[in-house]
N, CA, C and O of each residue as an XYZ file, in Angstrom:
608
protein
N       0.817     -1.195      0.000
C       0.000      0.000      0.000
C       0.861      1.259      0.000
O       0.402      2.326     -0.408
N       2.088      1.141      0.449
C       2.986      2.293      0.513
C       3.138      2.949     -0.850
O       3.067      4.171     -0.973
N       3.345      2.132     -1.864
C       3.525      2.685     -3.206
C       2.289      3.438     -3.668
O       2.399      4.462     -4.341
N       1.111      2.936     -3.309
C      -0.127      3.595     -3.709
C      -0.283      4.944     -3.016
O      -0.744      5.907     -3.630
N       0.093      5.021     -1.755
C       0.009      6.291     -1.029
C       0.950      7.330     -1.628
O       0.569      8.483     -1.831
N       2.168      6.917     -1.905
C       3.155      7.841     -2.466
C       2.703      8.354     -3.837
O       2.851      9.539     -4.136
N       2.155      7.468     -4.665
C       1.785      7.885     -6.026
C       0.613      8.860     -6.041
O       0.440      9.581     -7.024
N      -0.195      8.906     -4.986
C      -1.293      9.883     -4.939
C      -0.929     11.097     -4.088
O      -1.786     11.927     -3.786
N       0.333     11.196     -3.707
C       0.800     12.389     -3.009
C       0.646     12.370     -1.501
O       0.838     13.396     -0.849
N       0.303     11.225     -0.937
C       0.194     11.123      0.518
C       1.543     10.698      1.062
O       2.066      9.645      0.696
N       2.099     11.507      1.925
C       3.398     11.203      2.510
C       4.507     11.877      1.733
O       4.618     11.711      0.519
N       5.319     12.629      2.430
C       6.424     13.292      1.755
C       7.767     12.942      2.382
O       8.801     13.497      2.010
N       7.741     12.022      3.333
C       8.977     11.627      4.009
C       8.956     10.119      4.227
O       7.943      9.562      4.650
N      10.063      9.470      3.942
C      10.201      8.066      4.314
C      11.451      7.936      5.165
O      12.398      8.711      5.027
N      11.442      6.955      6.036
C      12.597      6.673      6.891
C      12.966      5.224      6.673
O      12.148      4.332      6.891
N      14.173      4.986      6.250
C      14.671      3.632      6.032
C      15.708      3.346      7.104
O      16.653      4.114      7.281
N      15.532      2.249      7.815
C      16.495      1.846      8.840
C      17.106      0.514      8.447
O      16.393     -0.458      8.199
N      18.428      0.474      8.392
C      19.155     -0.738      8.037
C      20.103     -1.106      9.165
O      20.571     -0.230      9.892
N      20.385     -2.371      9.314
C      21.329     -2.827     10.327
C      22.736     -2.661      9.769
O      23.276     -3.554      9.116
N      23.312     -1.500     10.043
C      24.629     -1.135      9.522
C      25.441     -0.443     10.605
O      24.870      0.135     11.530
N      26.769     -0.495     10.503
C      27.584      0.300     11.424
C      27.327      1.789     11.181
O      26.919      2.186     10.089
N      27.568      2.598     12.198
C      27.281      4.031     12.108
C      27.950      4.703     10.919
O      27.364      5.604     10.319
N      29.151      4.292     10.566
C      29.847      4.952      9.461
C      29.237      4.624      8.092
O      29.652      5.188      7.080
N      28.259      3.718      8.059
C      27.586      3.375      6.798
C      26.107      3.770      6.806
O      25.365      3.383      5.903
N      25.672      4.529      7.805
C      24.258      4.889      7.918
C      23.755      5.723      6.739
O      22.550      5.764      6.490
N      24.655      6.388      6.010
C      24.235      7.151      4.825
C      23.580      6.243      3.784
O      22.824      6.715      2.935
N      23.867      4.952      3.849
C      23.255      4.008      2.915
C      21.739      3.938      3.106
O      21.017      3.544      2.189
N      21.251      4.321      4.298
C      19.809      4.358      4.523
C      19.152      5.384      3.600
O      18.077      5.136      3.053
N      19.799      6.529      3.432
C      19.276      7.569      2.538
C      19.270      7.057      1.099
O      18.299      7.251      0.367
N      20.359      6.405      0.701
C      20.435      5.847     -0.651
C      19.323      4.820     -0.878
O      18.717      4.785     -1.949
N      19.057      3.985      0.128
C      17.990      2.986      0.003
C      16.635      3.667     -0.157
O      15.803      3.221     -0.947
N      16.413      4.739      0.586
C      15.166      5.496      0.449
C      14.992      6.049     -0.955
O      13.905      5.977     -1.529
N      16.065      6.600     -1.504
C      16.011      7.115     -2.880
C      15.708      5.997     -3.876
O      14.953      6.198     -4.827
N      16.296      4.820     -3.659
C      16.046      3.691     -4.564
C      14.591      3.233     -4.488
O      13.997      2.864     -5.501
N      14.023      3.258     -3.286
C      12.610      2.882     -3.131
C      11.732      3.837     -3.937
O      10.851      3.406     -4.681
N      11.981      5.135     -3.781
C      11.198      6.127     -4.525
C      11.385      5.946     -6.034
O      10.419      6.030     -6.792
N      12.618      5.700     -6.471
C      12.874      5.461     -7.901
C      12.088      4.252     -8.398
O      11.515      4.283     -9.487
N      12.063      3.177     -7.590
C      11.333      1.975     -7.991
C       9.830      2.237     -8.066
O       9.152      1.714     -8.950
N       9.308      3.046     -7.141
C       7.882      3.386     -7.191
C       7.587      4.169     -8.466
O       6.638      3.865     -9.188
N       8.408      5.176     -8.733
C       8.203      5.998     -9.943
C       8.273      5.155    -11.214
O       7.529      5.398    -12.164
N       9.157      4.178    -11.232
C       9.339      3.339    -12.425
C       8.336      2.190    -12.494
O       8.329      1.435    -13.466
N       7.490      2.050    -11.476
C       6.491      0.985    -11.476
C       7.039     -0.388    -11.151
O       6.425     -1.398    -11.496
N       8.192     -0.443    -10.487
C       8.815     -1.737    -10.169
C       8.387     -2.286     -8.810
O       8.855     -3.350     -8.403
N       7.511     -1.584     -8.105
C       7.080     -2.049     -6.784
C       5.644     -2.529     -6.891
O       4.780     -1.827     -7.417
N       5.399     -3.715     -6.394
C       4.040     -4.254     -6.342
C       3.525     -4.094     -4.922
O       4.301     -4.198     -3.972
N       2.239     -3.846     -4.758
C       1.668     -3.690     -3.427
C       1.939     -4.931     -2.573
O       2.309     -4.816     -1.404
N       1.757     -6.102     -3.153
C       2.090     -7.346     -2.455
C       2.980     -8.155     -3.389
O       2.492     -8.729     -4.363
N       4.273     -8.209     -3.108
C       5.189     -8.943     -3.986
C       4.850    -10.430     -4.054
O       4.320    -10.999     -3.099
N       5.157    -11.045     -5.177
C       5.002    -12.496     -5.300
C       5.799    -13.187     -4.212
O       6.892    -12.744     -3.858
N       5.264    -14.253     -3.691
C       5.919    -15.087     -2.682
C       6.165    -14.343     -1.367
O       7.013    -14.757     -0.578
N       5.434    -13.250     -1.120
C       5.595    -12.505      0.124
C       5.291    -13.418      1.307
O       4.273    -14.109      1.311
N       6.146    -13.424      2.283
C       5.933    -14.207      3.485
C       6.329    -15.664      3.367
O       6.122    -16.432      4.307
N       6.888    -16.060      2.252
C       7.320    -17.441      2.084
C       8.816    -17.541      2.343
O       9.577    -16.633      2.006
N       9.227    -18.640      2.938
C      10.650    -18.867      3.168
C      11.152    -18.229      4.450
O      10.381    -17.684      5.240
N      12.431    -18.310      4.634
C      13.081    -17.800      5.844
C      12.999    -16.281      5.895
O      13.311    -15.593      4.923
N      12.575    -15.775      7.041
C      12.462    -14.337      7.256
C      13.397    -13.963      8.404
O      13.240    -14.458      9.520
N      14.359    -13.100      8.133
C      15.267    -12.646      9.181
C      14.969    -11.183      9.461
O      14.999    -10.340      8.565
N      14.681    -10.906     10.718
C      14.386     -9.549     11.167
C      15.561     -9.086     12.011
O      16.011     -9.815     12.895
N      16.059     -7.897     11.754
C      17.135     -7.335     12.574
C      16.811     -5.882     12.862
O      16.352     -5.157     11.980
N      17.046     -5.459     14.082
C      16.802     -4.054     14.406
C      17.873     -3.200     13.730
O      18.953     -3.700     13.416
N      17.586     -1.926     13.506
C      18.533     -1.077     12.783
C      19.692     -0.583     13.638
O      20.596      0.072     13.120
N      19.687     -0.875     14.903
C      20.682     -0.446     15.893
C      20.462      1.009     16.282
O      20.218      1.870     15.438
N      20.552      1.253     17.564
C      20.379      2.598     18.099
C      21.335      2.765     19.277
O      22.243      1.955     19.463
N      21.132      3.800     20.057
C      22.047      4.071     21.171
C      21.942      3.039     22.290
O      22.791      3.018     23.181
N      20.917      2.180     22.267
C      20.787      1.146     23.302
C      21.698     -0.059     23.068
O      21.930     -0.845     23.986
N      22.210     -0.209     21.859
C      23.091     -1.340     21.553
C      24.346     -1.224     22.412
O      25.046     -0.212     22.376
N      24.621     -2.279     23.190
C      25.750     -2.254     24.123
C      27.006     -2.914     23.567
O      28.080     -2.805     24.159
N      26.877     -3.592     22.443
C      28.036     -4.214     21.817
C      27.834     -4.145     20.308
O      26.943     -4.798     19.764
N      28.647     -3.367     19.648
C      28.479     -3.185     18.209
C      28.770     -4.468     17.422
O      28.573     -4.500     16.207
N      29.231     -5.512     18.090
C      29.380     -6.815     17.431
C      28.018     -7.331     16.966
O      27.943     -8.240     16.140
N      26.952     -6.752     17.495
C      25.600     -7.115     17.089
C      25.427     -6.976     15.570
O      24.783     -7.815     14.942
N      25.992     -5.934     14.988
C      25.829     -5.693     13.557
C      26.477     -6.818     12.751
O      25.898     -7.312     11.783
N      27.672     -7.214     13.155
C      28.327     -8.344     12.483
C      27.545     -9.630     12.711
O      27.427    -10.461     11.810
N      27.008     -9.792     13.928
C      26.235    -10.990     14.239
C      25.013    -11.094     13.325
O      24.718    -12.174     12.815
N      24.307     -9.997     13.114
C      23.130    -10.025     12.240
C      23.514    -10.488     10.835
O      22.790    -11.271     10.220
N      24.634    -10.012     10.335
C      25.105    -10.431      9.005
C      25.491    -11.910      9.016
O      25.171    -12.645      8.081
N      26.177    -12.341     10.071
C      26.592    -13.745     10.167
C      25.388    -14.671     10.273
O      25.402    -15.767      9.713
N      24.344    -14.244     10.987
C      23.123    -15.048     11.083
C      22.519    -15.212      9.688
O      22.117    -16.313      9.312
N      22.454    -14.138      8.932
C      21.903    -14.198      7.575
C      22.697    -15.164      6.706
O      22.117    -15.975      5.984
N      24.007    -15.082      6.775
C      24.861    -15.960      5.964
C      24.760    -17.412      6.424
O      24.621    -18.316      5.600
N      24.828    -17.637      7.729
C      24.843    -18.999      8.262
C      23.515    -19.720      8.024
O      23.500    -20.938      7.847
N      22.415    -18.992      8.017
C      21.104    -19.629      7.890
C      20.618    -19.735      6.443
O      19.486    -20.157      6.208
N      21.443    -19.365      5.487
C      21.032    -19.386      4.073
C      20.547    -20.767      3.636
O      19.702    -20.872      2.747
N      21.069    -21.813      4.245
C      20.647    -23.171      3.869
C      19.172    -23.417      4.179
O      18.588    -24.372      3.668
N      18.565    -22.572      5.007
C      17.172    -22.749      5.414
C      16.220    -21.811      4.675
O      15.072    -21.650      5.090
N      16.674    -21.196      3.598
C      15.871    -20.186      2.897
C      14.510    -20.680      2.427
O      13.589    -19.875      2.286
N      14.357    -21.958      2.184
C      13.088    -22.494      1.683
C      12.092    -22.804      2.797
O      10.959    -23.194      2.518
N      12.496    -22.637      4.041
C      11.636    -22.987      5.176
C      10.926    -21.748      5.712
O      11.534    -20.688      5.861
N       9.643    -21.890      5.998
C       8.843    -20.778      6.512
C       9.098    -20.598      8.003
O       8.341    -21.081      8.844
N      10.166    -19.901      8.305
C      10.579    -19.646      9.685
C      11.018    -18.193      9.807
O      11.414    -17.562      8.827
N      10.940    -17.676     11.028
C      11.395    -16.313     11.297
C      12.456    -16.333     12.379
O      12.294    -16.978     13.415
N      13.545    -15.622     12.129
C      14.613    -15.433     13.111
C      14.739    -13.937     13.341
O      14.872    -13.167     12.389
N      14.699    -13.524     14.599
C      14.842    -12.108     14.949
C      16.165    -11.900     15.665
O      16.513    -12.650     16.577
N      16.899    -10.881     15.247
C      18.184    -10.534     15.859
C      18.064     -9.092     16.345
O      18.024     -8.159     15.542
N      18.007     -8.919     17.651
C      17.836     -7.591     18.235
C      19.097     -7.174     18.978
O      19.773     -8.002     19.587
N      19.400     -5.906     18.922
C      20.672     -5.403     19.426
C      20.727     -5.029     20.884
O      21.804     -4.710     21.387
N      19.593     -5.054     21.597
C      19.659     -4.614     22.999
C      18.778     -5.465     23.898
O      17.908     -6.208     23.443
N      19.035     -5.327     25.181
C      18.243     -6.070     26.165
C      17.030     -5.279     26.631
O      16.267     -5.755     27.472
N      16.842     -4.076     26.094
C      15.664     -3.281     26.433
C      14.470     -3.772     25.615
O      13.448     -4.161     26.180
N      14.595     -3.754     24.297
C      13.503     -4.168     23.415
C      13.605     -5.625     22.980
O      12.595     -6.255     22.665
N      14.801     -6.151     22.962
C      15.037     -7.486     22.437
C      14.185     -8.594     23.010
O      13.620     -9.380     22.250
N      14.068     -8.688     24.342
C      13.307     -9.813     24.896
C      11.867     -9.884     24.389
O      11.399    -10.970     24.049
N      11.170     -8.786     24.330
C       9.788     -8.797     23.863
C       9.662     -8.870     22.359
O       8.762     -9.531     21.842
N      10.549     -8.203     21.655
C      10.443     -8.146     20.201
C      10.831     -9.451     19.521
O      10.571     -9.621     18.330
N      11.439    -10.362     20.240
C      11.789    -11.655     19.656
C      10.758    -12.737     19.969
O      10.874    -13.854     19.465
N       9.753    -12.431     20.789
C       8.773    -13.440     21.203
C       8.005    -14.073     20.051
O       7.677    -15.258     20.114
N       7.715    -13.322     19.017
C       6.920    -13.855     17.914
C       7.745    -14.605     16.879
O       7.189    -15.254     15.993
N       9.051    -14.521     16.984
C       9.929    -15.223     16.044
C      10.059    -16.689     16.449
O       9.926    -17.033     17.624
N      10.318    -17.536     15.476
C      10.576    -18.940     15.798
C      11.835    -19.054     16.646
O      11.878    -19.819     17.609
N      12.855    -18.290     16.283
C      14.089    -18.210     17.065
C      14.449    -16.741     17.214
O      14.372    -15.970     16.258
N      14.839    -16.366     18.415
C      15.183    -14.973     18.660
C      16.515    -14.843     19.357
O      16.863    -15.646     20.223
N      17.253    -13.828     18.972
C      18.517    -13.502     19.631
C      18.436    -12.041     20.054
O      18.033    -11.181     19.271
N      18.819    -11.769     21.287
C      18.941    -10.376     21.702
C      20.237    -10.229     22.471
O      20.595    -11.055     23.311
N      20.924     -9.146     22.152
C      22.321     -8.993     22.541
C      22.506     -8.129     23.779
O      21.827     -7.121     23.973
N      23.443     -8.557     24.601
C      23.896     -7.772     25.733
C      25.344     -7.388     25.510
O      25.890     -7.611     24.429
N      25.973     -6.809     26.529
C      27.354     -6.371     26.344
C      28.331     -7.517     26.067
O      29.270     -7.351     25.288
N      28.117     -8.682     26.698
C      29.071     -9.795     26.551
C      28.446    -11.086     26.027
O      29.152    -11.977     25.556
N      27.137    -11.180     26.109
C      26.470    -12.418     25.708
C      25.290    -12.125     24.793
O      24.804    -10.999     24.691
N      24.852    -13.190     24.133
C      23.670    -13.138     23.275
C      22.677    -14.145     23.840
O      23.015    -15.311     24.042
N      21.475    -13.701     24.089
C      20.425    -14.567     24.608
C      19.691    -15.200     23.436
O      19.333    -14.523     22.472
N      19.473    -16.492     23.530
C      18.804    -17.245     22.476
C      17.512    -17.792     23.038
O      17.467    -18.273     24.170
N      16.451    -17.714     22.235
C      15.177    -18.265     22.680
C      14.409    -18.841     21.508
O      14.607    -18.455     20.356
N      13.527    -19.774     21.832
C      12.607    -20.359     20.857
C      11.234    -19.837     21.240
O      10.722    -20.134     22.319
N      10.635    -19.048     20.335
C       9.392    -18.316     20.655
C       9.653    -17.522     21.932
O      10.564    -16.696     21.963
N       8.870    -17.756     22.987
C       9.102    -17.002     24.224
C       9.848    -17.829     25.276
O       9.924    -17.437     26.441
N      10.396    -18.970     24.861
C      11.123    -19.852     25.783
C      12.628    -19.571     25.740
O      13.270    -19.804     24.715
N      13.194    -19.074     26.842
C      14.644    -18.827     26.871
C      15.427    -20.135     26.760
O      15.083    -21.132     27.395
N      16.471    -20.120     25.954
C      17.330    -21.293     25.787
C      18.690    -21.095     26.438
O      19.413    -22.065     26.667
N      19.046    -19.853     26.738
C      20.318    -19.593     27.401
C      21.025    -18.377     26.844
O      20.631    -17.805     25.827
N      22.084    -18.000     27.546
C      22.938    -16.885     27.123
C      24.279    -17.462     26.694
O      24.862    -18.293     27.391
N      24.760    -17.016     25.547
C      25.982    -17.556     24.959
C      26.905    -16.412     24.563
O      26.455    -15.291     24.328
N      28.189    -16.703     24.492
C      29.119    -15.684     24.014
C      28.849    -15.442     22.532
O      28.204    -16.248     21.862
N      29.344    -14.339     22.048
C      29.181    -14.034     20.628
C      29.818    -15.121     19.762
O      29.357    -15.370     18.648
N      30.864    -15.764     20.257
C      31.519    -16.841     19.499
C      30.714    -18.137     19.513
O      30.774    -18.909     18.555
N      29.969    -18.384     20.575
C      29.226    -19.644     20.723
C      27.844    -19.629     20.070
O      27.346    -20.674     19.652
N      27.233    -18.468     19.981
C      25.803    -18.413     19.691
C      25.431    -18.920     18.296
O      24.356    -19.496     18.133
N      26.267    -18.730     17.305
C      25.912    -19.205     15.963
C      25.770    -20.722     15.911
O      24.872    -21.242     15.248
N      26.645    -21.425     16.602
C      26.540    -22.881     16.658
C      25.252    -23.331     17.322
O      24.593    -24.261     16.857
N      24.898    -22.663     18.417
C      23.652    -23.005     19.118
C      22.430    -22.656     18.264
O      21.450    -23.400     18.231
N      22.502    -21.525     17.583
C      21.399    -21.133     16.703
C      21.203    -22.180     15.613
O      20.073    -22.557     15.306
N      22.286    -22.643     15.040
C      22.190    -23.661     13.980
C      21.549    -24.943     14.520
O      20.706    -25.542     13.852
N      21.940    -25.363     15.716
C      21.340    -26.564     16.322
C      19.828    -26.395     16.457
O      19.064    -27.296     16.109
N      19.405    -25.246     16.958
C      17.972    -25.004     17.158
C      17.237    -24.895     15.826
O      16.117    -25.388     15.695
N      17.849    -24.263     14.854
C      17.245    -24.154     13.529
C      17.081    -25.539     12.906
O      16.042    -25.835     12.315
N      18.089    -26.377     13.034
C      18.002    -27.745     12.509
C      16.877    -28.525     13.185
O      16.179    -29.298     12.530
N      16.699    -28.328     14.486
C      15.601    -29.001     15.208
C      14.244    -28.549     14.669
O      13.351    -29.370     14.462
N      14.092    -27.246     14.442
C      12.820    -26.737     13.921
C      12.532    -27.280     12.524
O      11.400    -27.659     12.221
N      13.548    -27.317     11.684
C      13.376    -27.840     10.325
C      12.994    -29.318     10.375
O      12.097    -29.756      9.654
N      13.673    -30.081     11.223
C      13.372    -31.516     11.347
C      11.953    -31.734     11.874
O      11.265    -32.655     11.433
N      11.516    -30.905     12.802
C      10.179    -31.051     13.376
C       9.088    -30.752     12.349
O       7.989    -31.301     12.441
N       9.373    -29.904     11.390
C       8.383    -29.554     10.362
C       8.394    -30.520      9.183
O       7.502    -30.486      8.336
N       9.416    -31.387      9.131
C       9.539    -32.312      7.994
C       8.563    -33.463      8.096
O       8.536    -34.329      7.223
């Protein structure tokens, strides 16, 4: 519906938030310009084909609450490591802080929320434990494999 609102003149500002280090935040502006260009060129559909199918990774854009900037690298590593599960209808949420993270990951099949030294992993609203940034990807993969096997 966003494209329809813009084309009839409703809304004159968009805000794009990406999970990027601070020195790359200008890319958010570039992404906003690309969205507008795609709307003008007719390349945006109100509901894209295959919307909601396959693996969905949600990551917060990072703000001043993030206590360990390793969160940004972790979000990228989660995306890369879980690529083998792209055909599975699952959601993984990666949140950068312990303020919003615990609640915002509840609806995801697997959720990670980051603290200064550890990453908390949970399945839906069930806590699975706190792991170091080095350990958590292995644990995430184990849990993802269990979910895939359970749906097979």
